mmCIF file of C-alpha atoms and ligand atoms in Angstrom:
data_model
loop_
_atom_site.group_PDB
_atom_site.id
_atom_site.type_symbol
_atom_site.label_atom_id
_atom_site.label_comp_id
_atom_site.label_asym_id
_atom_site.label_seq_id
_atom_site.Cartn_x
_atom_site.Cartn_y
_atom_site.Cartn_z
ATOM 1 C CA UNK A 69 21.519 36.594 -83.118
ATOM 2 C CA UNK A 70 20.181 39.927 -84.411
ATOM 3 C CA UNK A 71 18.683 42.304 -81.848
ATOM 4 C CA UNK A 72 15.327 42.161 -83.709
ATOM 5 C CA UNK A 73 15.242 38.381 -83.416
ATOM 6 C CA UNK A 74 16.278 38.546 -79.740
ATOM 7 C CA UNK A 75 13.504 41.042 -79.005
ATOM 8 C CA UNK A 76 10.965 38.923 -80.865
ATOM 9 C CA UNK A 77 11.924 35.787 -78.935
ATOM 10 C CA UNK A 78 11.896 37.699 -75.639
ATOM 11 C CA UNK A 79 8.380 39.039 -76.322
ATOM 12 C CA UNK A 80 7.079 35.510 -76.939
ATOM 13 C CA UNK A 81 8.659 34.446 -73.617
ATOM 14 C CA UNK A 82 7.011 37.364 -71.761
ATOM 15 C CA UNK A 83 10.355 39.174 -71.402
ATOM 16 C CA UNK A 84 9.717 41.974 -73.919
ATOM 17 C CA UNK A 85 10.090 44.901 -71.493
ATOM 18 C CA UNK A 86 13.176 43.392 -69.898
ATOM 19 C CA UNK A 87 14.722 42.810 -73.338
ATOM 20 C CA UNK A 88 14.123 46.447 -74.265
ATOM 21 C CA UNK A 89 15.952 47.550 -71.110
ATOM 22 C CA UNK A 90 18.796 45.120 -71.789
ATOM 23 C CA UNK A 91 19.189 46.354 -75.359
ATOM 24 C CA UNK A 92 19.199 49.981 -74.119
ATOM 25 C CA UNK A 93 21.723 49.108 -71.341
ATOM 26 C CA UNK A 94 19.212 50.186 -68.696
ATOM 27 C CA UNK A 95 19.283 48.857 -65.154
ATOM 28 C CA UNK A 96 16.848 46.011 -64.359
ATOM 29 C CA UNK A 97 14.612 46.333 -61.304
ATOM 30 C CA UNK A 98 14.166 43.826 -58.484
ATOM 31 C CA UNK A 99 10.817 42.855 -60.085
ATOM 32 C CA UNK A 100 12.646 42.175 -63.360
ATOM 33 C CA UNK A 101 15.004 39.898 -61.430
ATOM 34 C CA UNK A 102 12.067 37.895 -60.045
ATOM 35 C CA UNK A 103 10.551 37.654 -63.558
ATOM 36 C CA UNK A 104 13.831 36.310 -64.955
ATOM 37 C CA UNK A 105 14.001 33.661 -62.230
ATOM 38 C CA UNK A 106 10.375 32.615 -62.842
ATOM 39 C CA UNK A 107 10.515 32.596 -66.658
ATOM 40 C CA UNK A 108 10.219 29.014 -67.963
ATOM 41 C CA UNK A 109 12.063 29.984 -71.183
ATOM 42 C CA UNK A 110 15.554 29.530 -69.747
ATOM 43 C CA UNK A 111 17.150 29.693 -73.192
ATOM 44 C CA UNK A 112 15.744 33.174 -73.794
ATOM 45 C CA UNK A 113 17.047 34.311 -70.390
ATOM 46 C CA UNK A 114 20.407 32.898 -71.498
ATOM 47 C CA UNK A 115 20.255 34.664 -74.872
ATOM 48 C CA UNK A 116 19.684 38.014 -73.137
ATOM 49 C CA UNK A 117 22.621 37.365 -70.805
ATOM 50 C CA UNK A 118 24.745 36.284 -73.754
ATOM 51 C CA UNK A 119 23.934 39.560 -75.488
ATOM 52 C CA UNK A 120 25.348 41.491 -72.504
ATOM 53 C CA UNK A 121 28.323 39.137 -72.215
ATOM 54 C CA UNK A 122 29.222 39.633 -75.877
ATOM 55 C CA UNK A 123 28.687 43.403 -75.642
ATOM 56 C CA UNK A 124 31.251 43.512 -72.809
ATOM 57 C CA UNK A 125 33.719 40.825 -73.851
ATOM 58 C CA UNK A 126 32.963 39.700 -77.424
ATOM 59 C CA UNK A 127 34.075 36.102 -77.873
ATOM 60 C CA UNK A 128 36.798 36.215 -75.227
ATOM 61 C CA UNK A 129 36.726 33.790 -72.310
ATOM 62 C CA UNK A 130 39.183 34.284 -69.471
ATOM 63 C CA UNK A 131 41.069 31.745 -67.413
ATOM 64 C CA UNK A 132 44.125 31.850 -65.194
ATOM 65 C CA UNK A 133 46.852 29.513 -64.003
ATOM 66 C CA UNK A 134 46.300 29.381 -60.281
ATOM 67 C CA UNK A 135 46.670 27.245 -57.222
ATOM 68 C CA UNK A 136 44.255 26.886 -54.290
ATOM 69 C CA UNK A 137 45.577 26.467 -50.740
ATOM 70 C CA UNK A 138 43.104 25.899 -47.873
ATOM 71 C CA UNK A 139 45.442 26.554 -44.956
ATOM 72 C CA UNK A 140 43.140 25.102 -42.266
ATOM 73 C CA UNK A 141 39.827 23.248 -42.172
ATOM 74 C CA UNK A 142 39.295 23.949 -38.471
ATOM 75 C CA UNK A 143 36.305 26.213 -38.057
ATOM 76 C CA UNK A 144 33.955 27.350 -35.286
ATOM 77 C CA UNK A 145 31.139 28.680 -37.456
ATOM 78 C CA UNK A 146 29.230 25.385 -37.876
ATOM 79 C CA UNK A 147 27.636 26.412 -41.180
ATOM 80 C CA UNK A 148 25.014 23.846 -42.156
ATOM 81 C CA UNK A 149 25.971 23.906 -45.852
ATOM 82 C CA UNK A 150 29.656 23.103 -45.271
ATOM 83 C CA UNK A 151 31.372 19.692 -45.499
ATOM 84 C CA UNK A 152 34.877 21.096 -45.200
ATOM 85 C CA UNK A 153 34.839 22.217 -41.535
ATOM 86 C CA UNK A 154 36.377 20.206 -38.679
ATOM 87 C CA UNK A 155 36.499 20.895 -34.947
ATOM 88 C CA UNK A 156 39.907 21.049 -33.228
ATOM 89 C CA UNK A 157 41.097 17.487 -32.541
ATOM 90 C CA UNK A 158 38.520 15.928 -34.866
ATOM 91 C CA UNK A 159 39.796 13.322 -37.304
ATOM 92 C CA UNK A 160 41.112 14.984 -40.442
ATOM 93 C CA UNK A 161 41.520 18.432 -38.840
ATOM 94 C CA UNK A 162 44.655 20.240 -40.019
ATOM 95 C CA UNK A 163 46.467 23.574 -39.979
ATOM 96 C CA UNK A 164 49.255 24.235 -42.466
ATOM 97 C CA UNK A 165 52.359 25.911 -41.098
ATOM 98 C CA UNK A 166 53.817 28.784 -43.138
ATOM 99 C CA UNK A 167 56.511 26.279 -44.245
ATOM 100 C CA UNK A 168 53.877 23.900 -45.615
ATOM 101 C CA UNK A 169 52.166 26.786 -47.447
ATOM 102 C CA UNK A 170 55.552 27.676 -48.967
ATOM 103 C CA UNK A 171 56.242 24.077 -49.973
ATOM 104 C CA UNK A 172 52.837 23.788 -51.723
ATOM 105 C CA UNK A 173 53.866 26.801 -53.780
ATOM 106 C CA UNK A 174 57.405 25.631 -54.552
ATOM 107 C CA UNK A 175 55.987 22.253 -55.688
ATOM 108 C CA UNK A 176 54.373 24.173 -58.555
ATOM 109 C CA UNK A 177 57.389 26.275 -59.573
ATOM 110 C CA UNK A 178 57.615 24.384 -62.888
ATOM 111 C CA UNK A 179 54.070 25.498 -63.726
ATOM 112 C CA UNK A 180 53.352 29.052 -64.945
ATOM 113 C CA UNK A 181 51.196 29.847 -61.872
ATOM 114 C CA UNK A 182 50.359 33.549 -61.466
ATOM 115 C CA UNK A 183 47.916 33.396 -58.536
ATOM 116 C CA UNK A 184 47.527 31.616 -55.225
ATOM 117 C CA UNK A 185 43.976 31.560 -53.816
ATOM 118 C CA UNK A 186 44.105 31.053 -50.030
ATOM 119 C CA UNK A 187 40.964 30.652 -47.928
ATOM 120 C CA UNK A 188 40.159 28.555 -44.864
ATOM 121 C CA UNK A 189 38.019 28.025 -41.789
ATOM 122 C CA UNK A 190 37.865 30.318 -38.753
ATOM 123 C CA UNK A 191 40.194 28.933 -36.090
ATOM 124 C CA UNK A 192 40.396 31.466 -33.246
ATOM 125 C CA UNK A 193 43.636 30.005 -31.869
ATOM 126 C CA UNK A 194 45.620 31.228 -34.887
ATOM 127 C CA UNK A 195 47.454 34.411 -33.872
ATOM 128 C CA UNK A 196 47.565 37.546 -36.009
ATOM 129 C CA UNK A 197 51.215 36.834 -36.878
ATOM 130 C CA UNK A 198 50.208 33.510 -38.469
ATOM 131 C CA UNK A 199 48.234 35.317 -41.179
ATOM 132 C CA UNK A 200 51.116 37.696 -41.901
ATOM 133 C CA UNK A 201 53.518 34.741 -41.948
ATOM 134 C CA UNK A 202 51.552 32.711 -44.501
ATOM 135 C CA UNK A 203 51.375 35.740 -46.796
ATOM 136 C CA UNK A 204 55.125 36.324 -46.436
ATOM 137 C CA UNK A 205 55.838 32.616 -46.943
ATOM 138 C CA UNK A 206 53.816 32.585 -50.177
ATOM 139 C CA UNK A 207 55.607 35.641 -51.570
ATOM 140 C CA UNK A 208 59.022 34.332 -50.537
ATOM 141 C CA UNK A 209 58.367 30.985 -52.214
ATOM 142 C CA UNK A 210 57.365 32.667 -55.470
ATOM 143 C CA UNK A 211 57.890 36.462 -55.453
ATOM 144 C CA UNK A 212 55.960 37.025 -58.693
ATOM 145 C CA UNK A 213 52.795 35.363 -57.408
ATOM 146 C CA UNK A 214 49.617 37.358 -56.737
ATOM 147 C CA UNK A 215 48.140 36.348 -53.389
ATOM 148 C CA UNK A 216 44.331 36.453 -53.450
ATOM 149 C CA UNK A 217 43.437 35.527 -49.891
ATOM 150 C CA UNK A 218 40.961 35.767 -47.033
ATOM 151 C CA UNK A 219 37.193 36.085 -47.333
ATOM 152 C CA UNK A 220 35.399 38.843 -45.430
ATOM 153 C CA UNK A 221 34.787 36.572 -42.391
ATOM 154 C CA UNK A 222 38.488 35.687 -42.274
ATOM 155 C CA UNK A 223 39.386 39.384 -42.425
ATOM 156 C CA UNK A 224 36.986 40.088 -39.539
ATOM 157 C CA UNK A 225 38.688 37.323 -37.544
ATOM 158 C CA UNK A 226 42.193 38.577 -38.427
ATOM 159 C CA UNK A 227 41.301 42.093 -37.214
ATOM 160 C CA UNK A 228 39.868 40.593 -34.003
ATOM 161 C CA UNK A 229 43.123 38.734 -33.361
ATOM 162 C CA UNK A 230 45.174 41.828 -34.210
ATOM 163 C CA UNK A 231 43.059 43.801 -31.710
ATOM 164 C CA UNK A 232 42.989 46.631 -34.237
ATOM 165 C CA UNK A 233 40.374 47.976 -36.653
ATOM 166 C CA UNK A 234 40.445 46.324 -40.075
ATOM 167 C CA UNK A 235 41.364 49.688 -41.631
ATOM 168 C CA UNK A 236 44.669 49.523 -39.705
ATOM 169 C CA UNK A 237 45.240 45.820 -40.344
ATOM 170 C CA UNK A 238 44.806 45.926 -44.133
ATOM 171 C CA UNK A 239 47.963 47.971 -44.868
ATOM 172 C CA UNK A 240 49.957 45.403 -42.830
ATOM 173 C CA UNK A 241 48.435 42.496 -44.752
ATOM 174 C CA UNK A 242 49.166 44.294 -48.028
ATOM 175 C CA UNK A 243 52.759 44.911 -46.913
ATOM 176 C CA UNK A 244 53.073 41.182 -46.156
ATOM 177 C CA UNK A 245 51.851 40.275 -49.668
ATOM 178 C CA UNK A 246 48.056 40.398 -49.879
ATOM 179 C CA UNK A 247 47.056 41.393 -53.426
ATOM 180 C CA UNK A 248 43.256 40.999 -53.508
ATOM 181 C CA UNK A 249 40.446 39.047 -51.834
ATOM 182 C CA UNK A 250 38.234 36.211 -53.058
ATOM 183 C CA UNK A 251 34.452 36.413 -53.038
ATOM 184 C CA UNK A 252 33.454 33.502 -50.786
ATOM 185 C CA UNK A 253 31.516 33.525 -47.550
ATOM 186 C CA UNK A 254 28.737 35.876 -48.671
ATOM 187 C CA UNK A 255 26.227 32.971 -48.910
ATOM 188 C CA UNK A 256 22.747 34.630 -48.987
ATOM 189 C CA UNK A 257 22.589 38.005 -47.263
ATOM 190 C CA UNK A 258 18.959 37.683 -46.038
ATOM 191 C CA UNK A 259 18.687 37.475 -42.231
ATOM 192 C CA UNK A 260 16.156 34.602 -42.376
ATOM 193 C CA UNK A 261 18.599 32.319 -44.223
ATOM 194 C CA UNK A 262 21.509 33.516 -42.079
ATOM 195 C CA UNK A 263 19.604 32.586 -38.915
ATOM 196 C CA UNK A 264 18.637 29.175 -40.204
ATOM 197 C CA UNK A 265 21.855 28.133 -41.899
ATOM 198 C CA UNK A 266 24.901 29.957 -40.560
ATOM 199 C CA UNK A 267 23.963 32.129 -37.587
ATOM 200 C CA UNK A 268 27.501 32.121 -36.109
ATOM 201 C CA UNK A 269 28.935 33.638 -39.264
ATOM 202 C CA UNK A 270 28.974 37.278 -40.360
ATOM 203 C CA UNK A 271 25.594 38.758 -41.311
ATOM 204 C CA UNK A 272 24.934 40.094 -44.808
ATOM 205 C CA UNK A 273 25.427 43.657 -43.578
ATOM 206 C CA UNK A 274 28.770 42.723 -41.997
ATOM 207 C CA UNK A 275 29.938 41.112 -45.259
ATOM 208 C CA UNK A 276 29.032 44.257 -47.207
ATOM 209 C CA UNK A 277 30.569 46.629 -44.613
ATOM 210 C CA UNK A 278 33.808 44.616 -44.593
ATOM 211 C CA UNK A 279 33.997 44.540 -48.399
ATOM 212 C CA UNK A 280 33.477 48.322 -48.426
ATOM 213 C CA UNK A 281 36.480 48.792 -46.107
ATOM 214 C CA UNK A 282 38.598 46.448 -48.246
ATOM 215 C CA UNK A 283 37.713 48.359 -51.419
ATOM 216 C CA UNK A 284 38.470 51.662 -49.680
ATOM 217 C CA UNK A 285 41.920 50.272 -48.831
ATOM 218 C CA UNK A 286 42.505 49.869 -52.572
ATOM 219 C CA UNK A 287 42.049 46.105 -52.870
ATOM 220 C CA UNK A 288 39.695 44.490 -55.334
ATOM 221 C CA UNK A 289 37.500 41.591 -54.293
ATOM 222 C CA UNK A 290 35.249 39.091 -55.986
ATOM 223 C CA UNK A 291 31.702 38.368 -54.837
ATOM 224 C CA UNK A 292 29.555 35.245 -54.647
ATOM 225 C CA UNK A 293 26.091 33.949 -53.835
ATOM 226 C CA UNK A 294 25.516 30.420 -52.538
ATOM 227 C CA UNK A 295 22.308 29.217 -54.213
ATOM 228 C CA UNK A 296 20.179 26.090 -54.383
ATOM 229 C CA UNK A 297 19.459 25.399 -50.688
ATOM 230 C CA UNK A 298 16.691 27.011 -48.586
ATOM 231 C CA UNK A 299 16.690 30.488 -50.108
ATOM 232 C CA UNK A 300 13.750 31.995 -52.022
ATOM 233 C CA UNK A 301 13.914 33.740 -55.399
ATOM 234 C CA UNK A 302 13.199 37.075 -53.680
ATOM 235 C CA UNK A 303 16.141 36.505 -51.314
ATOM 236 C CA UNK A 304 18.430 35.861 -54.288
ATOM 237 C CA UNK A 305 17.271 39.053 -55.984
ATOM 238 C CA UNK A 306 17.814 40.966 -52.725
ATOM 239 C CA UNK A 307 21.364 39.576 -52.551
ATOM 240 C CA UNK A 308 22.163 40.624 -56.126
ATOM 241 C CA UNK A 309 20.680 44.079 -55.610
ATOM 242 C CA UNK A 310 22.766 44.645 -52.470
ATOM 243 C CA UNK A 311 25.928 43.619 -54.328
ATOM 244 C CA UNK A 312 25.000 46.014 -57.135
ATOM 245 C CA UNK A 313 24.517 48.899 -54.677
ATOM 246 C CA UNK A 314 27.899 48.205 -53.063
ATOM 247 C CA UNK A 315 29.490 48.245 -56.500
ATOM 248 C CA UNK A 316 27.834 51.585 -57.317
ATOM 249 C CA UNK A 317 29.569 52.954 -54.226
ATOM 250 C CA UNK A 318 33.037 51.422 -54.459
ATOM 251 C CA UNK A 319 33.621 49.872 -57.912
ATOM 252 C CA UNK A 320 35.793 47.289 -56.173
ATOM 253 C CA UNK A 321 34.044 44.077 -57.280
ATOM 254 C CA UNK A 322 35.771 42.374 -60.181
ATOM 255 C CA UNK A 323 33.910 39.126 -60.681
ATOM 256 C CA UNK A 324 30.646 37.594 -59.550
ATOM 257 C CA UNK A 325 30.611 33.812 -58.977
ATOM 258 C CA UNK A 326 27.293 32.073 -58.285
ATOM 259 C CA UNK A 327 28.177 29.083 -56.084
ATOM 260 C CA UNK A 328 25.974 26.000 -56.501
ATOM 261 C CA UNK A 329 25.174 24.255 -53.236
ATOM 262 C CA UNK A 330 26.720 20.746 -53.050
ATOM 263 C CA UNK A 331 24.758 18.836 -50.359
ATOM 264 C CA UNK A 332 26.869 15.693 -49.777
ATOM 265 C CA UNK A 333 28.327 15.304 -46.244
ATOM 266 C CA UNK A 334 26.616 18.487 -45.002
ATOM 267 C CA UNK A 335 23.779 19.054 -42.499
ATOM 268 C CA UNK A 336 21.644 19.925 -45.506
ATOM 269 C CA UNK A 337 22.347 16.607 -47.249
ATOM 270 C CA UNK A 338 18.583 16.004 -47.574
ATOM 271 C CA UNK A 339 18.245 18.981 -49.953
ATOM 272 C CA UNK A 340 18.572 18.164 -53.656
ATOM 273 C CA UNK A 341 20.873 21.056 -54.634
ATOM 274 C CA UNK A 342 20.500 22.959 -57.897
ATOM 275 C CA UNK A 343 20.057 21.318 -61.307
ATOM 276 C CA UNK A 344 22.265 22.160 -64.290
ATOM 277 C CA UNK A 345 19.451 24.359 -65.616
ATOM 278 C CA UNK A 346 19.285 26.211 -62.268
ATOM 279 C CA UNK A 347 23.042 26.797 -62.508
ATOM 280 C CA UNK A 348 22.823 28.219 -66.019
ATOM 281 C CA UNK A 349 19.923 30.457 -65.004
ATOM 282 C CA UNK A 350 21.875 31.718 -61.984
ATOM 283 C CA UNK A 351 24.805 32.753 -64.176
ATOM 284 C CA UNK A 352 22.466 34.411 -66.680
ATOM 285 C CA UNK A 353 20.442 36.327 -64.072
ATOM 286 C CA UNK A 354 23.701 37.393 -62.407
ATOM 287 C CA UNK A 355 24.973 38.798 -65.725
ATOM 288 C CA UNK A 356 21.722 40.669 -66.324
ATOM 289 C CA UNK A 357 21.244 42.099 -62.816
ATOM 290 C CA UNK A 358 24.882 42.959 -62.010
ATOM 291 C CA UNK A 359 25.239 45.532 -64.775
ATOM 292 C CA UNK A 360 28.184 47.187 -62.996
ATOM 293 C CA UNK A 361 30.302 44.073 -62.267
ATOM 294 C CA UNK A 362 32.642 43.423 -65.198
ATOM 295 C CA UNK A 363 33.053 39.643 -65.037
ATOM 296 C CA UNK A 364 30.901 36.572 -64.367
ATOM 297 C CA UNK A 365 32.750 33.396 -63.451
ATOM 298 C CA UNK A 366 31.580 29.841 -64.197
ATOM 299 C CA UNK A 367 33.739 28.004 -61.644
ATOM 300 C CA UNK A 368 34.406 24.753 -63.512
ATOM 301 C CA UNK A 369 35.359 22.749 -60.381
ATOM 302 C CA UNK A 370 31.871 23.242 -59.029
ATOM 303 C CA UNK A 371 29.877 23.071 -62.274
ATOM 304 C CA UNK A 372 31.506 20.153 -64.137
ATOM 305 C CA UNK A 373 33.232 20.940 -67.390
ATOM 306 C CA UNK A 374 30.314 20.624 -69.890
ATOM 307 C CA UNK A 375 28.161 23.023 -67.836
ATOM 308 C CA UNK A 376 31.058 25.489 -67.559
ATOM 309 C CA UNK A 377 31.389 25.306 -71.357
ATOM 310 C CA UNK A 378 27.657 26.000 -71.842
ATOM 311 C CA UNK A 379 27.888 28.793 -69.275
ATOM 312 C CA UNK A 380 30.132 30.705 -71.680
ATOM 313 C CA UNK A 381 26.957 31.272 -73.738
ATOM 314 C CA UNK A 382 24.761 32.012 -70.686
ATOM 315 C CA UNK A 383 26.468 35.157 -69.446
ATOM 316 C CA UNK A 384 29.804 33.888 -68.099
ATOM 317 C CA UNK A 385 33.123 35.158 -69.501
ATOM 318 C CA UNK A 386 35.516 33.406 -67.083
ATOM 319 C CA UNK A 387 36.028 29.795 -65.969
ATOM 320 C CA UNK A 388 38.549 30.297 -63.110
ATOM 321 C CA UNK A 389 41.849 28.459 -63.277
ATOM 322 C CA UNK A 390 43.951 25.340 -62.998
ATOM 323 C CA UNK A 391 43.372 25.184 -59.186
ATOM 324 C CA UNK A 392 45.702 22.150 -58.447
ATOM 325 C CA UNK A 393 44.173 21.037 -55.119
ATOM 326 C CA UNK A 394 40.578 21.776 -54.110
ATOM 327 C CA UNK A 395 38.941 20.673 -50.840
ATOM 328 C CA UNK A 396 35.742 22.664 -50.173
ATOM 329 C CA UNK A 397 33.736 21.207 -53.097
ATOM 330 C CA UNK A 398 35.401 17.789 -53.105
ATOM 331 C CA UNK A 399 34.522 17.273 -49.423
ATOM 332 C CA UNK A 400 30.935 18.114 -50.447
ATOM 333 C CA UNK A 401 30.832 15.539 -53.245
ATOM 334 C CA UNK A 402 32.280 17.266 -56.338
ATOM 335 C CA UNK A 403 33.644 14.744 -58.833
ATOM 336 C CA UNK A 404 35.628 17.106 -61.073
ATOM 337 C CA UNK A 405 39.361 16.448 -61.507
ATOM 338 C CA UNK A 406 41.569 18.185 -58.926
ATOM 339 C CA UNK A 407 43.838 19.794 -61.471
ATOM 340 C CA UNK A 408 43.648 20.681 -65.106
ATOM 341 C CA UNK A 409 46.504 21.816 -67.197
ATOM 342 C CA UNK A 410 46.551 25.159 -68.934
ATOM 343 C CA UNK A 411 46.353 23.531 -72.368
ATOM 344 C CA UNK A 412 43.244 21.527 -71.420
ATOM 345 C CA UNK A 413 41.458 24.618 -70.104
ATOM 346 C CA UNK A 414 42.205 26.410 -73.368
ATOM 347 C CA UNK A 415 40.920 23.460 -75.382
ATOM 348 C CA UNK A 416 37.610 23.351 -73.433
ATOM 349 C CA UNK A 417 37.124 27.051 -74.019
ATOM 350 C CA UNK A 418 37.833 26.659 -77.744
ATOM 351 C CA UNK A 419 35.486 23.659 -77.941
ATOM 352 C CA UNK A 420 32.782 25.901 -76.441
ATOM 353 C CA UNK A 421 33.247 28.313 -79.356
ATOM 354 C CA UNK A 422 35.103 31.014 -77.417
ATOM 355 C CA UNK A 423 38.589 32.499 -77.619
ATOM 356 C CA UNK A 424 40.707 31.633 -74.556
ATOM 357 C CA UNK A 425 42.601 34.489 -72.942
ATOM 358 C CA UNK A 426 44.917 33.825 -70.026
ATOM 359 C CA UNK A 427 44.597 36.604 -67.470
ATOM 360 C CA UNK A 428 46.219 37.472 -64.188
ATOM 361 C CA UNK A 429 44.126 38.047 -61.055
ATOM 362 C CA UNK A 430 43.429 41.668 -62.020
ATOM 363 C CA UNK A 431 42.367 40.704 -65.567
ATOM 364 C CA UNK A 432 45.527 41.876 -67.290
ATOM 365 C CA UNK A 433 46.347 39.680 -70.280
ATOM 366 C CA UNK A 434 49.075 37.111 -69.699
ATOM 367 C CA UNK A 435 48.566 35.336 -73.031
ATOM 368 C CA UNK A 436 46.157 35.800 -75.894
ATOM 369 C CA UNK A 437 45.953 34.484 -79.462
ATOM 370 C CA UNK A 438 45.355 38.142 -80.430
ATOM 371 C CA UNK A 439 48.761 39.833 -80.456
ATOM 372 C CA UNK A 440 47.273 43.293 -79.922
ATOM 373 C CA UNK A 441 45.520 42.211 -76.747
ATOM 374 C CA UNK A 442 48.626 40.453 -75.507
ATOM 375 C CA UNK A 443 50.757 43.541 -76.161
ATOM 376 C CA UNK A 444 48.550 46.105 -74.451
ATOM 377 C CA UNK A 445 47.902 43.840 -71.498
ATOM 378 C CA UNK A 446 44.362 45.210 -71.295
ATOM 379 C CA UNK A 447 42.073 42.233 -70.932
ATOM 380 C CA UNK A 448 38.787 43.862 -70.173
ATOM 381 C CA UNK A 449 37.275 46.829 -68.420
ATOM 382 C CA UNK A 450 37.420 46.655 -64.654
ATOM 383 C CA UNK A 451 35.367 49.457 -63.168
ATOM 384 C CA UNK A 452 36.385 51.609 -60.244
HETATM 385 O O1 V47 B 125 32.984 30.518 -48.894
HETATM 386 C C1 V47 B 125 31.118 26.002 -48.861
HETATM 387 C C2 V47 B 125 30.998 27.995 -50.439
HETATM 388 C C3 V47 B 125 32.943 29.116 -50.846
HETATM 389 C C4 V47 B 125 29.820 24.625 -49.902
HETATM 390 O O2 V47 B 125 36.735 34.520 -55.501
HETATM 391 C C5 V47 B 125 29.932 25.796 -50.648
HETATM 392 O O3 V47 B 125 37.602 33.788 -57.348
HETATM 393 C C6 V47 B 125 28.575 24.919 -52.242
HETATM 394 O O4 V47 B 125 34.285 31.301 -52.610
HETATM 395 N N1 V47 B 125 28.390 23.768 -51.554
HETATM 396 C C7 V47 B 125 34.393 28.883 -51.270
HETATM 397 N N2 V47 B 125 29.318 25.942 -51.820
HETATM 398 C C8 V47 B 125 34.569 28.966 -52.787
HETATM 399 C C9 V47 B 125 34.715 30.379 -53.262
HETATM 400 C C10 V47 B 125 35.400 30.670 -54.539
HETATM 401 C C11 V47 B 125 35.667 29.646 -55.421
HETATM 402 C C12 V47 B 125 36.321 29.945 -56.614
HETATM 403 C C13 V47 B 125 36.749 31.216 -56.893
HETATM 404 C C14 V47 B 125 36.489 32.231 -55.999
HETATM 405 C C15 V47 B 125 36.969 33.606 -56.299
HETATM 406 C C16 V47 B 125 35.802 31.971 -54.813
HETATM 407 O O5 V47 B 125 32.192 27.996 -51.198
HETATM 408 C C17 V47 B 125 32.675 29.266 -49.388
HETATM 409 C C18 V47 B 125 31.180 29.016 -49.338
HETATM 410 O O6 V47 B 125 30.480 30.168 -49.688
HETATM 411 N N3 V47 B 125 30.719 26.632 -49.982
HETATM 412 N N4 V47 B 125 30.563 24.759 -48.800
HETATM 413 C C19 V47 B 125 28.993 23.571 -50.384
HETATM 414 N N5 V47 B 125 28.792 22.437 -49.709
#
C-alpha cells in the first residue's frame, strides 16, 4: 500500500498523528500505545505495523529447526496462569536426568536441528551442577547445537543454588554450553498483576535487572509479555515501554513474543483468554511500540497456524520453529500439532505470501531461496 493511502486510512481511523510518526520512524509515546490498543480499526493498526515490518524485513519471514525440552515440570512458584507446574510427588511430576536430555537430542539427529530451547519449572532441590550437566549433555549429544536455555527466574534460581552472584555464574554456564536465553517468564511487569497472579515469582524489576546482567555478559535474550488475563491496557503499555528502555540501554533483545494466555487447567480457567483479533493486535502494537527490537515472533504453537500466517501481515516476521515436543501450551489446552516438519513450515509461510528464510538462533541465515542472502549469512539487523 502506498504511504499516501496508508496515511489517509489512518486519519479516517483516528490514527493520523501516529501514522505520521510511524512513517517518519519516530518513537511512539505511551499515550500512542493506549490509542493503538483502543482503536476499533484493527486492520489499520495492522497496516501500520506491516509497514514497519516490511521496512525492516521486506517479504522475508524467519523460522528455525528447533527442539523444545522442558527438563522438569516441578515448580514452587504457584503461578495462577500455569497448567504445566506440578508439586514434588504429585502425579505426572518429572525431572529429566542429563542422560534423558541427551537422548531427546540424539533422537533428532536425523533432523537438521540447529537449536534446543530448554526451560522448566523452579525446583529448589536441583543442585547447581545439574544445570551445568544438562548444558554439557546437550552439547555432547549434538556439538553443533545452539542451546537457548533458562528464563530470568531460572537464572535467579541457578545463581541462588550456586551461592554466587549471577555475574560469576554466567561465564560458567556459557563454558558449559549456554548460547542465549529465551524470553519467557516476564508475564506482565506491573506490581498489581504480579501480586494477584504470581507473587512468588520474580517481580518486573527483577526480570529487567536479570536480563540486563545477561546482556552485559554478552548473551542475547528474547522477551515476552503474557496477555489476555487480568491486565489492563495501561499495564501492557507500561510493560512494552520498560522493555524498550532496557533495549535502549543494552541492545540485547533479539525478538519480542507476545504470549496469549491459554486458560484451560489453570487457576484462571474462568477467564476467556484473548480472541484471535486480540492476538493480532498484540503483535501489531508490539511491532509499533518496540521500535528498537529487531524481530517480532508469532509463535505458531500458541496461535494456531492460520493466525500465525495472518500475523506475518500484522507486524510479525518470525514464526518460531519445528519444536518437536511442547508441554507448556498443550497442558493449558493448545490443540496445535506437537511437531511440524521444516517443509511444512516453509509451505505455510509461502501460502501467507512471504518468503521463508531458515535462520539460526542468532538470525544468521541457514537457508534462503535468495542465494545472496544465503551466502552472506546476514539474515537481518540485530541491534547491539
Ligand atoms: O514463561 C505459561 C508462558 C512461557 C501459560 O524465547 C503461558 O523464543 C499462556 O516463553 N498460557 C513459556 N502462556 C513460553 C515462552 C517461549 C515460547 C516460544 C519461544 C520463546 C522464545 C519463548 O509461557 C512461560 C509463561 O510466560 N505461559 N503458562 C498459559 N497457560
